[in-house]
PDB file of N, CA and C in Angstrom:
ATOM      1  N   UNK A1189     -39.361  51.367-120.008  1.00  0.00           N
ATOM      2  CA  UNK A1189     -38.411  50.089-119.417  1.00  0.00           C
ATOM      3  C   UNK A1189     -38.374  50.052-118.104  1.00  0.00           C
ATOM      4  N   UNK A1190     -38.326  51.270-117.544  1.00  0.00           N
ATOM      5  CA  UNK A1190     -38.112  51.361-115.932  1.00  0.00           C
ATOM      6  C   UNK A1190     -39.139  50.895-115.188  1.00  0.00           C
ATOM      7  N   UNK A1191     -40.320  50.887-115.742  1.00  0.00           N
ATOM      8  CA  UNK A1191     -41.383  50.345-114.891  1.00  0.00           C
ATOM      9  C   UNK A1191     -41.254  48.730-114.686  1.00  0.00           C
ATOM     10  N   UNK A1192     -40.457  48.068-115.439  1.00  0.00           N
ATOM     11  CA  UNK A1192     -40.312  46.554-115.148  1.00  0.00           C
ATOM     12  C   UNK A1192     -39.568  46.473-113.868  1.00  0.00           C
ATOM     13  N   UNK A1193     -38.834  47.425-113.359  1.00  0.00           N
ATOM     14  CA  UNK A1193     -38.011  47.201-112.175  1.00  0.00           C
ATOM     15  C   UNK A1193     -38.803  47.173-110.956  1.00  0.00           C
ATOM     16  N   UNK A1194     -39.812  47.892-111.125  1.00  0.00           N
ATOM     17  CA  UNK A1194     -40.877  48.022-109.876  1.00  0.00           C
ATOM     18  C   UNK A1194     -41.984  47.102-110.046  1.00  0.00           C
ATOM     19  N   UNK A1195     -41.457  45.782-110.473  1.00  0.00           N
ATOM     20  CA  UNK A1195     -42.593  44.673-110.657  1.00  0.00           C
ATOM     21  C   UNK A1195     -42.718  43.793-109.231  1.00  0.00           C
ATOM     22  N   UNK A1196     -42.884  42.566-109.443  1.00  0.00           N
ATOM     23  CA  UNK A1196     -43.274  41.938-108.056  1.00  0.00           C
ATOM     24  C   UNK A1196     -41.865  41.694-107.411  1.00  0.00           C
ATOM     25  N   UNK A1197     -40.780  41.914-107.993  1.00  0.00           N
ATOM     26  CA  UNK A1197     -39.492  41.742-107.325  1.00  0.00           C
ATOM     27  C   UNK A1197     -39.086  43.012-106.541  1.00  0.00           C
ATOM     28  N   UNK A1198     -39.869  44.113-106.567  1.00  0.00           N
ATOM     29  CA  UNK A1198     -39.603  45.196-105.871  1.00  0.00           C
ATOM     30  C   UNK A1198     -39.463  45.051-104.332  1.00  0.00           C
ATOM     31  N   UNK A1199     -40.358  44.178-103.880  1.00  0.00           N
ATOM     32  CA  UNK A1199     -40.219  43.952-102.320  1.00  0.00           C
ATOM     33  C   UNK A1199     -39.059  43.211-102.042  1.00  0.00           C
ATOM     34  N   UNK A1200     -38.608  42.162-102.840  1.00  0.00           N
ATOM     35  CA  UNK A1200     -37.382  41.491-102.414  1.00  0.00           C
ATOM     36  C   UNK A1200     -36.165  42.456-102.583  1.00  0.00           C
ATOM     37  N   UNK A1201     -36.111  43.165-103.569  1.00  0.00           N
ATOM     38  CA  UNK A1201     -35.009  44.066-103.652  1.00  0.00           C
ATOM     39  C   UNK A1201     -34.906  45.213-102.513  1.00  0.00           C
ATOM     40  N   UNK A1202     -36.211  45.408-102.052  1.00  0.00           N
ATOM     41  CA  UNK A1202     -36.188  46.619-101.134  1.00  0.00           C
ATOM     42  C   UNK A1202     -35.832  45.841 -99.744  1.00  0.00           C
ATOM     43  N   UNK A1203     -35.759  44.644 -99.426  1.00  0.00           N
ATOM     44  CA  UNK A1203     -35.566  43.939 -98.312  1.00  0.00           C
ATOM     45  C   UNK A1203     -33.864  43.779 -98.537  1.00  0.00           C
ATOM     46  N   UNK A1204     -33.480  43.299 -99.737  1.00  0.00           N
ATOM     47  CA  UNK A1204     -31.938  43.069 -99.924  1.00  0.00           C
ATOM     48  C   UNK A1204     -31.285  44.326 -99.516  1.00  0.00           C
ATOM     49  N   UNK A1205     -31.828  45.557-100.108  1.00  0.00           N
ATOM     50  CA  UNK A1205     -31.101  46.816 -99.920  1.00  0.00           C
ATOM     51  C   UNK A1205     -31.121  47.148 -98.420  1.00  0.00           C
ATOM     52  N   UNK A1206     -32.157  46.941 -97.647  1.00  0.00           N
ATOM     53  CA  UNK A1206     -32.288  47.379 -96.259  1.00  0.00           C
ATOM     54  C   UNK A1206     -31.255  46.383 -95.447  1.00  0.00           C
ATOM     55  N   UNK A1207     -31.066  45.042 -95.932  1.00  0.00           N
ATOM     56  CA  UNK A1207     -30.460  44.264 -95.296  1.00  0.00           C
ATOM     57  C   UNK A1207     -28.952  44.648 -95.290  1.00  0.00           C
ATOM     58  N   UNK A1208     -28.556  44.907 -96.448  1.00  0.00           N
ATOM     59  CA  UNK A1208     -27.094  45.376 -96.772  1.00  0.00           C
ATOM     60  C   UNK A1208     -26.813  46.825 -95.982  1.00  0.00           C
ATOM     61  N   UNK A1209     -27.727  47.440 -95.969  1.00  0.00           N
ATOM     62  CA  UNK A1209     -27.493  48.766 -95.280  1.00  0.00           C
ATOM     63  C   UNK A1209     -27.398  48.408 -93.931  1.00  0.00           C
ATOM     64  N   UNK A1210     -28.253  47.566 -93.228  1.00  0.00           N
ATOM     65  CA  UNK A1210     -28.089  47.225 -91.692  1.00  0.00           C
ATOM     66  C   UNK A1210     -26.750  46.558 -91.680  1.00  0.00           C
ATOM     67  N   UNK A1211     -26.227  45.564 -92.440  1.00  0.00           N
ATOM     68  CA  UNK A1211     -24.983  44.816 -92.254  1.00  0.00           C
ATOM     69  C   UNK A1211     -23.872  45.881 -92.350  1.00  0.00           C
ATOM     70  N   UNK A1212     -23.884  46.873 -93.327  1.00  0.00           N
ATOM     71  CA  UNK A1212     -23.086  48.189 -93.294  1.00  0.00           C
ATOM     72  C   UNK A1212     -22.984  48.777 -91.977  1.00  0.00           C
ATOM     73  N   UNK A1213     -24.004  49.314 -91.573  1.00  0.00           N
ATOM     74  CA  UNK A1213     -24.045  49.902 -89.972  1.00  0.00           C
ATOM     75  C   UNK A1213     -23.482  49.153 -89.077  1.00  0.00           C
ATOM     76  N   UNK A1214     -23.773  47.771 -88.995  1.00  0.00           N
ATOM     77  CA  UNK A1214     -23.358  46.853 -87.911  1.00  0.00           C
ATOM     78  C   UNK A1214     -21.707  46.811 -88.041  1.00  0.00           C
ATOM     79  N   UNK A1215     -21.301  46.675 -89.274  1.00  0.00           N
ATOM     80  CA  UNK A1215     -19.895  46.392 -89.362  1.00  0.00           C
ATOM     81  C   UNK A1215     -19.139  47.667 -88.918  1.00  0.00           C
ATOM     82  N   UNK A1216     -19.683  49.075 -89.311  1.00  0.00           N
ATOM     83  CA  UNK A1216     -19.086  50.175 -88.791  1.00  0.00           C
ATOM     84  C   UNK A1216     -19.040  50.233 -87.364  1.00  0.00           C
ATOM     85  N   UNK A1217     -20.346  49.948 -86.549  1.00  0.00           N
ATOM     86  CA  UNK A1217     -20.447  49.896 -85.167  1.00  0.00           C
ATOM     87  C   UNK A1217     -19.384  48.883 -84.652  1.00  0.00           C
ATOM     88  N   UNK A1218     -19.168  47.731 -85.152  1.00  0.00           N
ATOM     89  CA  UNK A1218     -18.081  46.912 -84.716  1.00  0.00           C
ATOM     90  C   UNK A1218     -16.876  47.223 -84.663  1.00  0.00           C
ATOM     91  N   UNK A1219     -16.410  48.118 -85.929  1.00  0.00           N
ATOM     92  CA  UNK A1219     -15.179  48.662 -86.099  1.00  0.00           C
ATOM     93  C   UNK A1219     -14.878  49.697 -84.916  1.00  0.00           C
ATOM     94  N   UNK A1220     -15.849  50.347 -84.690  1.00  0.00           N
ATOM     95  CA  UNK A1220     -15.979  51.461 -83.582  1.00  0.00           C
ATOM     96  C   UNK A1220     -15.571  50.834 -82.354  1.00  0.00           C
ATOM     97  N   UNK A1221     -16.180  49.665 -82.124  1.00  0.00           N
ATOM     98  CA  UNK A1221     -15.965  49.162 -80.742  1.00  0.00           C
ATOM     99  C   UNK A1221     -14.640  48.425 -80.627  1.00  0.00           C
ATOM    100  N   UNK A1222     -14.251  47.836 -81.719  1.00  0.00           N
ATOM    101  CA  UNK A1222     -12.792  47.247 -81.805  1.00  0.00           C
ATOM    102  C   UNK A1222     -11.747  48.475 -81.618  1.00  0.00           C
ATOM    103  N   UNK A1223     -12.121  49.627 -82.073  1.00  0.00           N
ATOM    104  CA  UNK A1223     -11.135  50.778 -81.863  1.00  0.00           C
ATOM    105  C   UNK A1223     -10.813  50.990 -80.472  1.00  0.00           C
ATOM    106  N   UNK A1224     -12.051  50.937 -79.754  1.00  0.00           N
ATOM    107  CA  UNK A1224     -12.078  51.412 -78.481  1.00  0.00           C
ATOM    108  C   UNK A1224     -11.470  50.370 -77.333  1.00  0.00           C
ATOM    109  N   UNK A1225     -11.822  49.127 -77.750  1.00  0.00           N
ATOM    110  CA  UNK A1225     -11.497  48.006 -76.695  1.00  0.00           C
ATOM    111  C   UNK A1225     -10.551  47.187 -77.394  1.00  0.00           C
ATOM    112  N   UNK A1226     -10.025  47.442 -78.523  1.00  0.00           N
ATOM    113  CA  UNK A1226      -8.952  46.601 -79.226  1.00  0.00           C
ATOM    114  C   UNK A1226      -9.550  45.156 -79.360  1.00  0.00           C
ATOM    115  N   UNK A1227      -8.763  44.195 -78.804  1.00  0.00           N
ATOM    116  CA  UNK A1227      -9.165  42.840 -79.140  1.00  0.00           C
ATOM    117  C   UNK A1227      -9.634  42.115 -78.005  1.00  0.00           C
ATOM    118  N   UNK A1228     -10.108  42.730 -77.115  1.00  0.00           N
ATOM    119  CA  UNK A1228     -10.542  42.067 -75.857  1.00  0.00           C
ATOM    120  C   UNK A1228     -11.918  41.373 -76.225  1.00  0.00           C
ATOM    121  N   UNK A1229     -12.597  41.792 -77.113  1.00  0.00           N
ATOM    122  CA  UNK A1229     -14.084  41.195 -77.263  1.00  0.00           C
ATOM    123  C   UNK A1229     -14.374  40.842 -78.527  1.00  0.00           C
ATOM    124  N   UNK A1230     -13.305  40.258 -79.189  1.00  0.00           N
ATOM    125  CA  UNK A1230     -13.480  39.696 -80.530  1.00  0.00           C
ATOM    126  C   UNK A1230     -14.458  38.638 -80.563  1.00  0.00           C
ATOM    127  N   UNK A1231     -14.340  37.718 -79.528  1.00  0.00           N
ATOM    128  CA  UNK A1231     -15.445  36.633 -79.545  1.00  0.00           C
ATOM    129  C   UNK A1231     -16.627  37.055 -79.468  1.00  0.00           C
ATOM    130  N   UNK A1232     -16.805  38.115 -78.499  1.00  0.00           N
ATOM    131  CA  UNK A1232     -18.174  38.544 -78.307  1.00  0.00           C
ATOM    132  C   UNK A1232     -18.714  39.191 -79.808  1.00  0.00           C
ATOM    133  N   UNK A1233     -17.740  39.793 -80.529  1.00  0.00           N
ATOM    134  CA  UNK A1233     -18.250  40.428 -81.878  1.00  0.00           C
ATOM    135  C   UNK A1233     -18.534  39.135 -82.639  1.00  0.00           C
ATOM    136  N   UNK A1234     -17.880  38.201 -82.689  1.00  0.00           N
ATOM    137  CA  UNK A1234     -18.390  37.168 -83.662  1.00  0.00           C
ATOM    138  C   UNK A1234     -19.569  36.638 -83.218  1.00  0.00           C
ATOM    139  N   UNK A1235     -19.490  36.400 -81.950  1.00  0.00           N
ATOM    140  CA  UNK A1235     -21.086  35.815 -81.545  1.00  0.00           C
ATOM    141  C   UNK A1235     -22.201  36.829 -81.908  1.00  0.00           C
ATOM    142  N   UNK A1236     -22.137  38.137 -81.863  1.00  0.00           N
ATOM    143  CA  UNK A1236     -23.058  39.039 -82.227  1.00  0.00           C
ATOM    144  C   UNK A1236     -23.119  38.813 -83.746  1.00  0.00           C
ATOM    145  N   UNK A1237     -22.060  38.872 -84.544  1.00  0.00           N
ATOM    146  CA  UNK A1237     -22.374  38.698 -85.939  1.00  0.00           C
ATOM    147  C   UNK A1237     -23.046  37.583 -86.234  1.00  0.00           C
ATOM    148  N   UNK A1238     -22.780  36.390 -85.564  1.00  0.00           N
ATOM    149  CA  UNK A1238     -23.573  34.926 -85.824  1.00  0.00           C
ATOM    150  C   UNK A1238     -24.994  35.316 -85.527  1.00  0.00           C
ATOM    151  N   UNK A1239     -25.270  35.918 -84.471  1.00  0.00           N
ATOM    152  CA  UNK A1239     -26.708  36.125 -83.831  1.00  0.00           C
ATOM    153  C   UNK A1239     -27.434  37.116 -84.922  1.00  0.00           C
ATOM    154  N   UNK A1240     -26.820  38.080 -85.303  1.00  0.00           N
ATOM    155  CA  UNK A1240     -27.502  38.860 -86.152  1.00  0.00           C
ATOM    156  C   UNK A1240     -27.858  38.173 -87.510  1.00  0.00           C
ATOM    157  N   UNK A1241     -26.800  37.394 -88.070  1.00  0.00           N
ATOM    158  CA  UNK A1241     -26.921  36.512 -89.361  1.00  0.00           C
ATOM    159  C   UNK A1241     -28.129  35.474 -89.125  1.00  0.00           C
ATOM    160  N   UNK A1242     -28.156  34.947 -87.895  1.00  0.00           N
ATOM    161  CA  UNK A1242     -29.208  33.939 -87.725  1.00  0.00           C
ATOM    162  C   UNK A1242     -30.658  34.717 -87.667  1.00  0.00           C
ATOM    163  N   UNK A1243     -30.661  35.893 -87.055  1.00  0.00           N
ATOM    164  CA  UNK A1243     -31.839  36.674 -86.955  1.00  0.00           C
ATOM    165  C   UNK A1243     -32.267  36.710 -88.297  1.00  0.00           C
ATOM    166  N   UNK A1244     -31.319  37.375 -89.144  1.00  0.00           N
ATOM    167  CA  UNK A1244     -31.624  37.827 -90.382  1.00  0.00           C
ATOM    168  C   UNK A1244     -32.164  36.661 -91.222  1.00  0.00           C
ATOM    169  N   UNK A1245     -31.626  35.513 -91.114  1.00  0.00           N
ATOM    170  CA  UNK A1245     -32.095  34.185 -91.712  1.00  0.00           C
ATOM    171  C   UNK A1245     -33.554  33.817 -91.376  1.00  0.00           C
ATOM    172  N   UNK A1246     -33.727  33.865 -90.077  1.00  0.00           N
ATOM    173  CA  UNK A1246     -35.093  33.613 -89.313  1.00  0.00           C
ATOM    174  C   UNK A1246     -36.127  34.584 -89.816  1.00  0.00           C
ATOM    175  N   UNK A1247     -35.798  35.811 -89.909  1.00  0.00           N
ATOM    176  CA  UNK A1247     -36.695  36.791 -90.353  1.00  0.00           C
ATOM    177  C   UNK A1247     -37.000  36.564 -91.677  1.00  0.00           C
ATOM    178  N   UNK A1248     -36.000  36.367 -92.679  1.00  0.00           N
ATOM    179  CA  UNK A1248     -36.359  35.965 -94.050  1.00  0.00           C
ATOM    180  C   UNK A1248     -37.319  34.780 -94.339  1.00  0.00           C
ATOM    181  N   UNK A1249     -36.915  33.725 -93.457  1.00  0.00           N
ATOM    182  CA  UNK A1249     -37.679  32.436 -93.655  1.00  0.00           C
ATOM    183  C   UNK A1249     -39.208  32.745 -93.217  1.00  0.00           C
ATOM    184  N   UNK A1250     -39.376  33.501 -91.999  1.00  0.00           N
ATOM    185  CA  UNK A1250     -40.760  33.813 -91.619  1.00  0.00           C
ATOM    186  C   UNK A1250     -41.318  34.606 -92.572  1.00  0.00           C
ATOM    187  N   UNK A1251     -40.701  35.609 -93.166  1.00  0.00           N
ATOM    188  CA  UNK A1251     -41.218  36.392 -94.328  1.00  0.00           C
ATOM    189  C   UNK A1251     -41.794  35.613 -95.421  1.00  0.00           C
ATOM    190  N   UNK A1252     -40.853  34.722 -95.757  1.00  0.00           N
ATOM    191  CA  UNK A1252     -41.188  33.896 -97.071  1.00  0.00           C
ATOM    192  C   UNK A1252     -42.404  33.020 -96.724  1.00  0.00           C
ATOM    193  N   UNK A1253     -42.302  32.350 -95.359  1.00  0.00           N
ATOM    194  CA  UNK A1253     -43.526  31.384 -95.069  1.00  0.00           C
ATOM    195  C   UNK A1253     -44.800  32.251 -95.070  1.00  0.00           C
ATOM    196  N   UNK A1254     -44.623  33.534 -94.398  1.00  0.00           N
ATOM    197  CA  UNK A1254     -45.955  34.315 -94.319  1.00  0.00           C
ATOM    198  C   UNK A1254     -46.477  34.628 -95.659  1.00  0.00           C
ATOM    199  N   UNK A1255     -45.802  34.804 -96.685  1.00  0.00           N
ATOM    200  CA  UNK A1255     -46.162  35.202 -97.993  1.00  0.00           C
ATOM    201  C   UNK A1255     -46.685  33.933 -98.728  1.00  0.00           C
ATOM    202  N   UNK A1256     -46.094  32.682 -98.341  1.00  0.00           N
ATOM    203  CA  UNK A1256     -46.413  31.623 -99.108  1.00  0.00           C
ATOM    204  C   UNK A1256     -47.962  31.137 -98.323  1.00  0.00           C
ATOM    205  N   UNK A1257     -47.999  31.351 -96.954  1.00  0.00           N
ATOM    206  CA  UNK A1257     -49.459  31.112 -96.578  1.00  0.00           C
ATOM    207  C   UNK A1257     -50.423  31.984 -96.973  1.00  0.00           C
ATOM    208  N   UNK A1258     -50.140  33.315 -97.106  1.00  0.00           N
ATOM    209  CA  UNK A1258     -51.154  34.250 -97.764  1.00  0.00           C
ATOM    210  C   UNK A1258     -51.551  33.620 -99.150  1.00  0.00           C
ATOM    211  N   UNK A1259     -50.603  33.301 -99.972  1.00  0.00           N
ATOM    212  CA  UNK A1259     -50.957  32.903-101.255  1.00  0.00           C
ATOM    213  C   UNK A1259     -51.731  31.709-101.312  1.00  0.00           C
ATOM    214  N   UNK A1260     -51.188  30.716-100.391  1.00  0.00           N
ATOM    215  CA  UNK A1260     -52.103  29.458-100.054  1.00  0.00           C
ATOM    216  C   UNK A1260     -53.606  29.808 -99.719  1.00  0.00           C
ATOM    217  N   UNK A1261     -53.845  30.777 -98.961  1.00  0.00           N
ATOM    218  CA  UNK A1261     -55.125  31.069 -98.544  1.00  0.00           C
ATOM    219  C   UNK A1261     -55.982  31.768 -99.531  1.00  0.00           C
ATOM    220  N   UNK A1262     -55.143  32.347-100.361  1.00  0.00           N
ATOM    221  CA  UNK A1262     -55.917  32.895-101.673  1.00  0.00           C
ATOM    222  C   UNK A1262     -56.332  31.937-102.640  1.00  0.00           C
ATOM    223  N   UNK A1263     -55.531  30.943-102.758  1.00  0.00           N
ATOM    224  CA  UNK A1263     -55.687  29.908-103.828  1.00  0.00           C
ATOM    225  C   UNK A1263     -56.738  28.959-103.245  1.00  0.00           C
ATOM    226  N   UNK A1264     -56.790  28.759-101.799  1.00  0.00           N
ATOM    227  CA  UNK A1264     -57.739  27.762-101.320  1.00  0.00           C
ATOM    228  C   UNK A1264     -59.153  28.485-100.983  1.00  0.00           C
ATOM    229  N   UNK A1265     -59.117  29.593-101.396  1.00  0.00           N
ATOM    230  CA  UNK A1265     -60.515  30.410-101.021  1.00  0.00           C
ATOM    231  C   UNK A1265     -61.676  29.802-101.867  1.00  0.00           C
ATOM    232  N   UNK A1266     -62.855  30.270-101.498  1.00  0.00           N
ATOM    233  CA  UNK A1266     -64.302  29.796-102.073  1.00  0.00           C
ATOM    234  C   UNK A1266     -64.161  30.099-103.580  1.00  0.00           C
TER     235      UNK A1266
END
């Protein structure tokens, strides 16, 4: 039964796990920065969070489109 977990969804789960780990690390770094600088750069932190979220979405969209292109190329092969 455990083999079904490592099916075609394994890559998606791997990406989600790594993304969550990256978010946790970023949050820890931001808390450390806030502890040292208090509330002087909260706007910068918010901008960085939005930028990271945007980059994550762009990376995910590029990955999905790349997989779709490769699938389309395989389907339209000779």
